[in-house]
Amino acid sequence: MIHAGTLARIAALWMLAPLALAAGRDFDPEQLALTYHKLAGKPFDFERYAAGTNVVARASGFDRPDVLKQEIARERAVFDAASDSVEFATDIQNSISDYDHDRGEFSIAIFEPGSYMPVRFNGNEYRVVFANAEQARAIRMPKEEARAFDARIMRDGNRAVVTRVKFHVVGDCDPAGAVDGQYVVRAVLDSVQELDGDGSVLQTPDLAAAPAAPRAAFDPLAVDAGGLRVGVSADEMEAAITRLYRKPERSARGPREDSDPRFAGSIELDLMDCIYVPASHDREPAPGDVCLRAYYDKDGIVRQVRIEQVLPRFDYDQAREAAIARFGPVASVSGGSTPELSWGTRDAALGPGLELRIDPYGNSLTIGMSGVDAGVLDLTLTDTAWAAATPVPGK
């Protein structure tokens, strides 16, 4: 468990899977994949895929060029017909948790955060996550009923169930930020049934019982990173940093500066203080250290701020959940030793409106060997509306 004091510091900085298999029932992996590629705006190599299909492979050498063209045309027709109104139906081999006596509920594995439905297509895995999974996750009942229910699902010696779903694809990325990968399919459940081993219905959750209110589009000007905002004057930013942390250094853009040419200068608490480099520092980074850099434009308005805070080691999932509770569903997530979550639109040079790197084990603190026992939250906030309206000099 994350320490309460550390969780409070994480909250201040904000303001500052199990697998399940799809099977049968006319489910078409090709249609799902092509629908995803269209709605997510991700390119798809039709010719390469068509060349590897059985229908092309079985064609004679003489007929193969024509068959290949026909197959590409067929695939493109599926792609062109794709939309968020196309409904998919499938059965998921799933499981139900033990009864949670404190919460008074059982939990459905596929609808837990971090779970996804893998679909194999064209040699790749498409990971389907359900944006409204929480509305189908729990089977709630009083303890008196739960005993008989538990015995019912344990008749075959396991807790296996079949989850019958209908859903439609809406785009890319897990909005909860818990599933990453090359192809993460964001879908919305239209209906759900839980079936036992005999095919009898265990539950049909009401997905409209608690609909989530639509959230406004992410606005970088409406949030802060460690108490610091973009869109304010450089003087205001310098005063805020001094008040919240310590007095920073302010400098105009130098002739060899490698930052975005739209920036005219920066305000900084040395970023290198949050990296341990053997023989170049008198001390190692320690919990409580803060490093940041804010960039301002030619009019003296801050357009980007990056802040790193060193914390005692913490739990990644709790940090991720705290961030999503603060900023809303993520726009993208990438994995690795320091997972990155992002929100808002993306500028080609400066990145997304908000990017958060979560490093619970302090991997980014060290170069070489170090005894650092800490984690890092690294947050970059960017005025992407300004970036979109401001051309890069020389381009």
PDB file of C-alpha atoms in Angstrom, residues 36-220:
ATOM      1  CA  TYR A  36     -10.427   0.170 -35.254  1.00  0.00           C
ATOM      2  CA  HIS A  37      -7.901   1.336 -37.848  1.00  0.00           C
ATOM      3  CA  LYS A  38     -10.475   3.629 -39.427  1.00  0.00           C
ATOM      4  CA  LEU A  39     -11.828   5.149 -36.198  1.00  0.00           C
ATOM      5  CA  ALA A  40      -8.373   5.449 -34.597  1.00  0.00           C
ATOM      6  CA  GLY A  41      -6.861   6.975 -37.730  1.00  0.00           C
ATOM      7  CA  LYS A  42      -4.119   4.343 -37.823  1.00  0.00           C
ATOM      8  CA  PRO A  43      -2.764   3.241 -41.231  1.00  0.00           C
ATOM      9  CA  PHE A  44      -3.341  -0.291 -42.484  1.00  0.00           C
ATOM     10  CA  ASP A  45      -1.330  -2.053 -45.222  1.00  0.00           C
ATOM     11  CA  PHE A  46      -4.102  -3.548 -47.351  1.00  0.00           C
ATOM     12  CA  GLU A  47      -1.811  -5.009 -50.020  1.00  0.00           C
ATOM     13  CA  ARG A  48       0.461  -6.773 -47.564  1.00  0.00           C
ATOM     14  CA  TYR A  49      -2.468  -8.237 -45.648  1.00  0.00           C
ATOM     15  CA  ALA A  50      -4.246  -9.343 -48.837  1.00  0.00           C
ATOM     16  CA  ALA A  51      -1.111 -11.033 -50.156  1.00  0.00           C
ATOM     17  CA  GLY A  52      -1.050 -13.280 -47.100  1.00  0.00           C
ATOM     18  CA  THR A  53      -4.693 -14.380 -47.217  1.00  0.00           C
ATOM     19  CA  ASN A  54      -5.698 -17.935 -48.154  1.00  0.00           C
ATOM     20  CA  VAL A  55      -7.775 -16.817 -51.111  1.00  0.00           C
ATOM     21  CA  VAL A  56      -4.715 -15.213 -52.726  1.00  0.00           C
ATOM     22  CA  ALA A  57      -2.376 -18.028 -51.711  1.00  0.00           C
ATOM     23  CA  ARG A  58      -4.676 -20.626 -53.348  1.00  0.00           C
ATOM     24  CA  ALA A  59      -4.913 -18.722 -56.627  1.00  0.00           C
ATOM     25  CA  SER A  60      -2.842 -19.888 -59.560  1.00  0.00           C
ATOM     26  CA  GLY A  61       0.142 -17.835 -60.611  1.00  0.00           C
ATOM     27  CA  PHE A  62      -1.800 -16.657 -63.652  1.00  0.00           C
ATOM     28  CA  ASP A  63      -4.861 -15.526 -61.666  1.00  0.00           C
ATOM     29  CA  ARG A  64      -3.087 -14.256 -58.575  1.00  0.00           C
ATOM     30  CA  PRO A  65      -2.713 -10.563 -59.641  1.00  0.00           C
ATOM     31  CA  ASP A  66      -6.462 -10.306 -60.322  1.00  0.00           C
ATOM     32  CA  VAL A  67      -7.381 -12.170 -57.154  1.00  0.00           C
ATOM     33  CA  LEU A  68      -5.090  -9.887 -55.155  1.00  0.00           C
ATOM     34  CA  LYS A  69      -6.837  -6.804 -56.566  1.00  0.00           C
ATOM     35  CA  GLN A  70     -10.233  -8.284 -55.762  1.00  0.00           C
ATOM     36  CA  GLU A  71      -9.161  -9.104 -52.218  1.00  0.00           C
ATOM     37  CA  ILE A  72      -7.795  -5.590 -51.642  1.00  0.00           C
ATOM     38  CA  ALA A  73     -11.074  -4.148 -52.967  1.00  0.00           C
ATOM     39  CA  ARG A  74     -13.043  -6.381 -50.594  1.00  0.00           C
ATOM     40  CA  GLU A  75     -10.952  -5.290 -47.592  1.00  0.00           C
ATOM     41  CA  ARG A  76     -11.291  -1.629 -48.516  1.00  0.00           C
ATOM     42  CA  ALA A  77     -15.057  -2.052 -48.725  1.00  0.00           C
ATOM     43  CA  VAL A  78     -15.063  -3.404 -45.155  1.00  0.00           C
ATOM     44  CA  PHE A  79     -12.876  -0.475 -44.072  1.00  0.00           C
ATOM     45  CA  ASP A  80     -15.064   2.112 -45.845  1.00  0.00           C
ATOM     46  CA  ALA A  81     -18.230   0.689 -44.253  1.00  0.00           C
ATOM     47  CA  ALA A  82     -16.724   0.813 -40.755  1.00  0.00           C
ATOM     48  CA  SER A  83     -18.213   3.241 -38.230  1.00  0.00           C
ATOM     49  CA  ASP A  84     -18.965   3.529 -34.531  1.00  0.00           C
ATOM     50  CA  SER A  85     -22.485   2.226 -35.253  1.00  0.00           C
ATOM     51  CA  VAL A  86     -21.204  -1.241 -36.230  1.00  0.00           C
ATOM     52  CA  GLU A  87     -22.060  -3.633 -33.396  1.00  0.00           C
ATOM     53  CA  PHE A  88     -19.955  -6.666 -32.523  1.00  0.00           C
ATOM     54  CA  ALA A  89     -21.130  -9.665 -30.515  1.00  0.00           C
ATOM     55  CA  THR A  90     -19.058 -12.396 -28.915  1.00  0.00           C
ATOM     56  CA  ASP A  91     -18.712 -14.705 -25.927  1.00  0.00           C
ATOM     57  CA  ILE A  92     -15.796 -14.189 -23.535  1.00  0.00           C
ATOM     58  CA  GLN A  93     -14.422 -17.064 -21.480  1.00  0.00           C
ATOM     59  CA  ASN A  94     -14.271 -15.304 -18.134  1.00  0.00           C
ATOM     60  CA  SER A  95     -14.252 -15.756 -14.360  1.00  0.00           C
ATOM     61  CA  ILE A  96     -15.903 -14.347 -11.253  1.00  0.00           C
ATOM     62  CA  SER A  97     -13.943 -13.379  -8.144  1.00  0.00           C
ATOM     63  CA  ASP A  98     -14.492 -14.558  -4.608  1.00  0.00           C
ATOM     64  CA  TYR A  99     -17.135 -12.636  -2.706  1.00  0.00           C
ATOM     65  CA  ASP A 100     -15.865  -9.343  -1.296  1.00  0.00           C
ATOM     66  CA  HIS A 101     -17.456  -9.261   2.156  1.00  0.00           C
ATOM     67  CA  ASP A 102     -16.589  -5.601   2.718  1.00  0.00           C
ATOM     68  CA  ARG A 103     -18.030  -4.351  -0.569  1.00  0.00           C
ATOM     69  CA  GLY A 104     -20.848  -6.892  -0.750  1.00  0.00           C
ATOM     70  CA  GLU A 105     -20.094  -7.948  -4.329  1.00  0.00           C
ATOM     71  CA  PHE A 106     -18.492 -10.361  -6.753  1.00  0.00           C
ATOM     72  CA  SER A 107     -16.322  -8.961  -9.553  1.00  0.00           C
ATOM     73  CA  ILE A 108     -16.153  -9.930 -13.249  1.00  0.00           C
ATOM     74  CA  ALA A 109     -12.514 -10.375 -14.342  1.00  0.00           C
ATOM     75  CA  ILE A 110     -12.789  -8.928 -17.866  1.00  0.00           C
ATOM     76  CA  PHE A 111     -14.224  -5.678 -16.505  1.00  0.00           C
ATOM     77  CA  GLU A 112     -11.481  -5.085 -13.935  1.00  0.00           C
ATOM     78  CA  PRO A 113      -9.001  -2.249 -14.674  1.00  0.00           C
ATOM     79  CA  GLY A 114      -6.070  -3.583 -16.659  1.00  0.00           C
ATOM     80  CA  SER A 115      -8.062  -6.414 -18.261  1.00  0.00           C
ATOM     81  CA  TYR A 116      -8.742  -6.653 -21.969  1.00  0.00           C
ATOM     82  CA  MET A 117     -10.146  -8.980 -24.617  1.00  0.00           C
ATOM     83  CA  PRO A 118      -7.316 -10.070 -26.970  1.00  0.00           C
ATOM     84  CA  VAL A 119      -8.216 -10.498 -30.628  1.00  0.00           C
ATOM     85  CA  ARG A 120      -5.644 -11.980 -33.014  1.00  0.00           C
ATOM     86  CA  PHE A 121      -5.615 -10.621 -36.546  1.00  0.00           C
ATOM     87  CA  ASN A 122      -2.944 -10.411 -39.248  1.00  0.00           C
ATOM     88  CA  GLY A 123      -0.252 -11.595 -36.832  1.00  0.00           C
ATOM     89  CA  ASN A 124      -1.032  -8.865 -34.301  1.00  0.00           C
ATOM     90  CA  GLU A 125      -2.896  -8.696 -31.006  1.00  0.00           C
ATOM     91  CA  TYR A 126      -5.705  -6.155 -30.747  1.00  0.00           C
ATOM     92  CA  ARG A 127      -6.522  -5.460 -27.102  1.00  0.00           C
ATOM     93  CA  VAL A 128     -10.173  -4.534 -26.645  1.00  0.00           C
ATOM     94  CA  VAL A 129     -10.953  -2.489 -23.532  1.00  0.00           C
ATOM     95  CA  PHE A 130     -14.433  -1.327 -22.565  1.00  0.00           C
ATOM     96  CA  ALA A 131     -14.757   2.331 -21.631  1.00  0.00           C
ATOM     97  CA  ASN A 132     -17.896   1.661 -19.557  1.00  0.00           C
ATOM     98  CA  ALA A 133     -16.599  -1.560 -17.960  1.00  0.00           C
ATOM     99  CA  GLU A 134     -17.240  -0.324 -14.414  1.00  0.00           C
ATOM    100  CA  GLN A 135     -20.986  -0.414 -15.064  1.00  0.00           C
ATOM    101  CA  ALA A 136     -20.773  -4.188 -15.664  1.00  0.00           C
ATOM    102  CA  ARG A 137     -17.929  -5.096 -13.299  1.00  0.00           C
ATOM    103  CA  ALA A 138     -19.764  -5.959 -10.089  1.00  0.00           C
ATOM    104  CA  ILE A 139     -22.478  -8.419  -9.118  1.00  0.00           C
ATOM    105  CA  ARG A 140     -23.817  -6.951  -5.889  1.00  0.00           C
ATOM    106  CA  MET A 141     -25.891  -8.900  -3.400  1.00  0.00           C
ATOM    107  CA  PRO A 142     -26.281  -9.328   0.362  1.00  0.00           C
ATOM    108  CA  LYS A 143     -24.220 -11.975   2.104  1.00  0.00           C
ATOM    109  CA  GLU A 144     -27.264 -14.196   2.647  1.00  0.00           C
ATOM    110  CA  GLU A 145     -27.740 -14.577  -1.119  1.00  0.00           C
ATOM    111  CA  ALA A 146     -24.032 -14.624  -1.933  1.00  0.00           C
ATOM    112  CA  ARG A 147     -23.435 -18.026  -0.306  1.00  0.00           C
ATOM    113  CA  ALA A 148     -25.841 -19.821  -2.671  1.00  0.00           C
ATOM    114  CA  PHE A 149     -24.579 -17.829  -5.663  1.00  0.00           C
ATOM    115  CA  ASP A 150     -20.977 -18.739  -4.841  1.00  0.00           C
ATOM    116  CA  ALA A 151     -21.899 -22.443  -4.625  1.00  0.00           C
ATOM    117  CA  ARG A 152     -23.638 -22.188  -8.005  1.00  0.00           C
ATOM    118  CA  ILE A 153     -20.588 -20.872  -9.860  1.00  0.00           C
ATOM    119  CA  MET A 154     -18.304 -23.379  -8.107  1.00  0.00           C
ATOM    120  CA  ARG A 155     -20.245 -26.467  -9.241  1.00  0.00           C
ATOM    121  CA  ASP A 156     -17.552 -27.379 -11.787  1.00  0.00           C
ATOM    122  CA  GLY A 157     -14.709 -26.775  -9.351  1.00  0.00           C
ATOM    123  CA  ASN A 158     -13.761 -23.357 -10.732  1.00  0.00           C
ATOM    124  CA  ARG A 159     -15.231 -19.883 -11.042  1.00  0.00           C
ATOM    125  CA  ALA A 160     -15.542 -19.879 -14.833  1.00  0.00           C
ATOM    126  CA  VAL A 161     -18.409 -18.089 -16.544  1.00  0.00           C
ATOM    127  CA  VAL A 162     -19.233 -16.977 -20.069  1.00  0.00           C
ATOM    128  CA  THR A 163     -19.683 -13.248 -20.587  1.00  0.00           C
ATOM    129  CA  ARG A 164     -21.877 -12.527 -23.610  1.00  0.00           C
ATOM    130  CA  VAL A 165     -21.244  -9.013 -24.881  1.00  0.00           C
ATOM    131  CA  LYS A 166     -22.394  -6.683 -27.615  1.00  0.00           C
ATOM    132  CA  PHE A 167     -20.260  -3.598 -28.161  1.00  0.00           C
ATOM    133  CA  HIS A 168     -19.168  -0.956 -30.647  1.00  0.00           C
ATOM    134  CA  VAL A 169     -15.700   0.454 -31.288  1.00  0.00           C
ATOM    135  CA  VAL A 170     -15.171   4.170 -30.617  1.00  0.00           C
ATOM    136  CA  GLY A 171     -11.424   4.694 -31.074  1.00  0.00           C
ATOM    137  CA  ASP A 172      -7.976   4.157 -29.626  1.00  0.00           C
ATOM    138  CA  CYS A 173      -6.470   3.719 -26.143  1.00  0.00           C
ATOM    139  CA  ASP A 174      -7.635   2.546 -22.734  1.00  0.00           C
ATOM    140  CA  PRO A 175      -9.308   5.567 -21.065  1.00  0.00           C
ATOM    141  CA  ALA A 176      -8.231   4.162 -17.686  1.00  0.00           C
ATOM    142  CA  GLY A 177      -4.582   4.143 -18.774  1.00  0.00           C
ATOM    143  CA  ALA A 178      -4.064   0.581 -17.524  1.00  0.00           C
ATOM    144  CA  VAL A 179      -3.653  -1.266 -20.849  1.00  0.00           C
ATOM    145  CA  ASP A 180      -0.977  -0.413 -23.377  1.00  0.00           C
ATOM    146  CA  GLY A 181       0.241  -1.954 -26.601  1.00  0.00           C
ATOM    147  CA  GLN A 182       0.443  -1.232 -30.312  1.00  0.00           C
ATOM    148  CA  TYR A 183      -3.265  -1.700 -30.925  1.00  0.00           C
ATOM    149  CA  VAL A 184      -5.543  -0.910 -27.969  1.00  0.00           C
ATOM    150  CA  VAL A 185      -9.166  -0.813 -29.111  1.00  0.00           C
ATOM    151  CA  ARG A 186     -11.469   1.456 -27.118  1.00  0.00           C
ATOM    152  CA  ALA A 187     -15.001   0.044 -27.171  1.00  0.00           C
ATOM    153  CA  VAL A 188     -18.320   0.711 -25.437  1.00  0.00           C
ATOM    154  CA  LEU A 189     -20.542  -2.087 -24.135  1.00  0.00           C
ATOM    155  CA  ASP A 190     -24.092  -2.128 -25.518  1.00  0.00           C
ATOM    156  CA  SER A 191     -25.283  -5.179 -23.564  1.00  0.00           C
ATOM    157  CA  VAL A 192     -23.847  -7.826 -21.228  1.00  0.00           C
ATOM    158  CA  GLN A 193     -25.029 -11.181 -19.926  1.00  0.00           C
ATOM    159  CA  GLU A 194     -23.208 -13.418 -17.465  1.00  0.00           C
ATOM    160  CA  LEU A 195     -23.882 -17.134 -18.056  1.00  0.00           C
ATOM    161  CA  ASP A 196     -23.003 -20.107 -15.878  1.00  0.00           C
ATOM    162  CA  GLY A 197     -21.717 -23.466 -17.123  1.00  0.00           C
ATOM    163  CA  ASP A 198     -25.256 -24.590 -17.996  1.00  0.00           C
ATOM    164  CA  GLY A 199     -25.922 -21.489 -20.068  1.00  0.00           C
ATOM    165  CA  SER A 200     -28.285 -20.026 -17.484  1.00  0.00           C
ATOM    166  CA  VAL A 201     -28.221 -16.272 -17.012  1.00  0.00           C
ATOM    167  CA  LEU A 202     -26.508 -15.133 -13.813  1.00  0.00           C
ATOM    168  CA  GLN A 203     -26.811 -11.407 -14.386  1.00  0.00           C
ATOM    169  CA  THR A 204     -27.825  -8.840 -17.002  1.00  0.00           C
ATOM    170  CA  PRO A 205     -26.413  -5.524 -15.775  1.00  0.00           C
ATOM    171  CA  ASP A 206     -28.197  -2.306 -16.585  1.00  0.00           C
ATOM    172  CA  LEU A 207     -25.519  -0.355 -18.453  1.00  0.00           C
ATOM    173  CA  ALA A 208     -27.661   2.783 -18.429  1.00  0.00           C
ATOM    174  CA  ALA A 209     -28.216   2.706 -14.674  1.00  0.00           C
ATOM    175  CA  ALA A 210     -25.415   5.152 -13.953  1.00  0.00           C
ATOM    176  CA  PRO A 211     -24.317   6.716 -17.245  1.00  0.00           C
ATOM    177  CA  ALA A 212     -21.158   8.732 -17.036  1.00  0.00           C
ATOM    178  CA  ALA A 213     -21.656  12.428 -17.637  1.00  0.00           C
ATOM    179  CA  PRO A 214     -19.828  13.599 -20.753  1.00  0.00           C
ATOM    180  CA  ARG A 215     -16.601  15.382 -19.935  1.00  0.00           C
ATOM    181  CA  ALA A 216     -15.464  18.549 -21.611  1.00  0.00           C
ATOM    182  CA  ALA A 217     -12.461  18.255 -23.910  1.00  0.00           C
ATOM    183  CA  PHE A 218      -9.166  18.431 -22.030  1.00  0.00           C
ATOM    184  CA  ASP A 219      -7.968  22.025 -21.746  1.00  0.00           C
ATOM    185  CA  PRO A 220      -4.317  22.565 -20.690  1.00  0.00           C
TER     186      PRO A 220
END
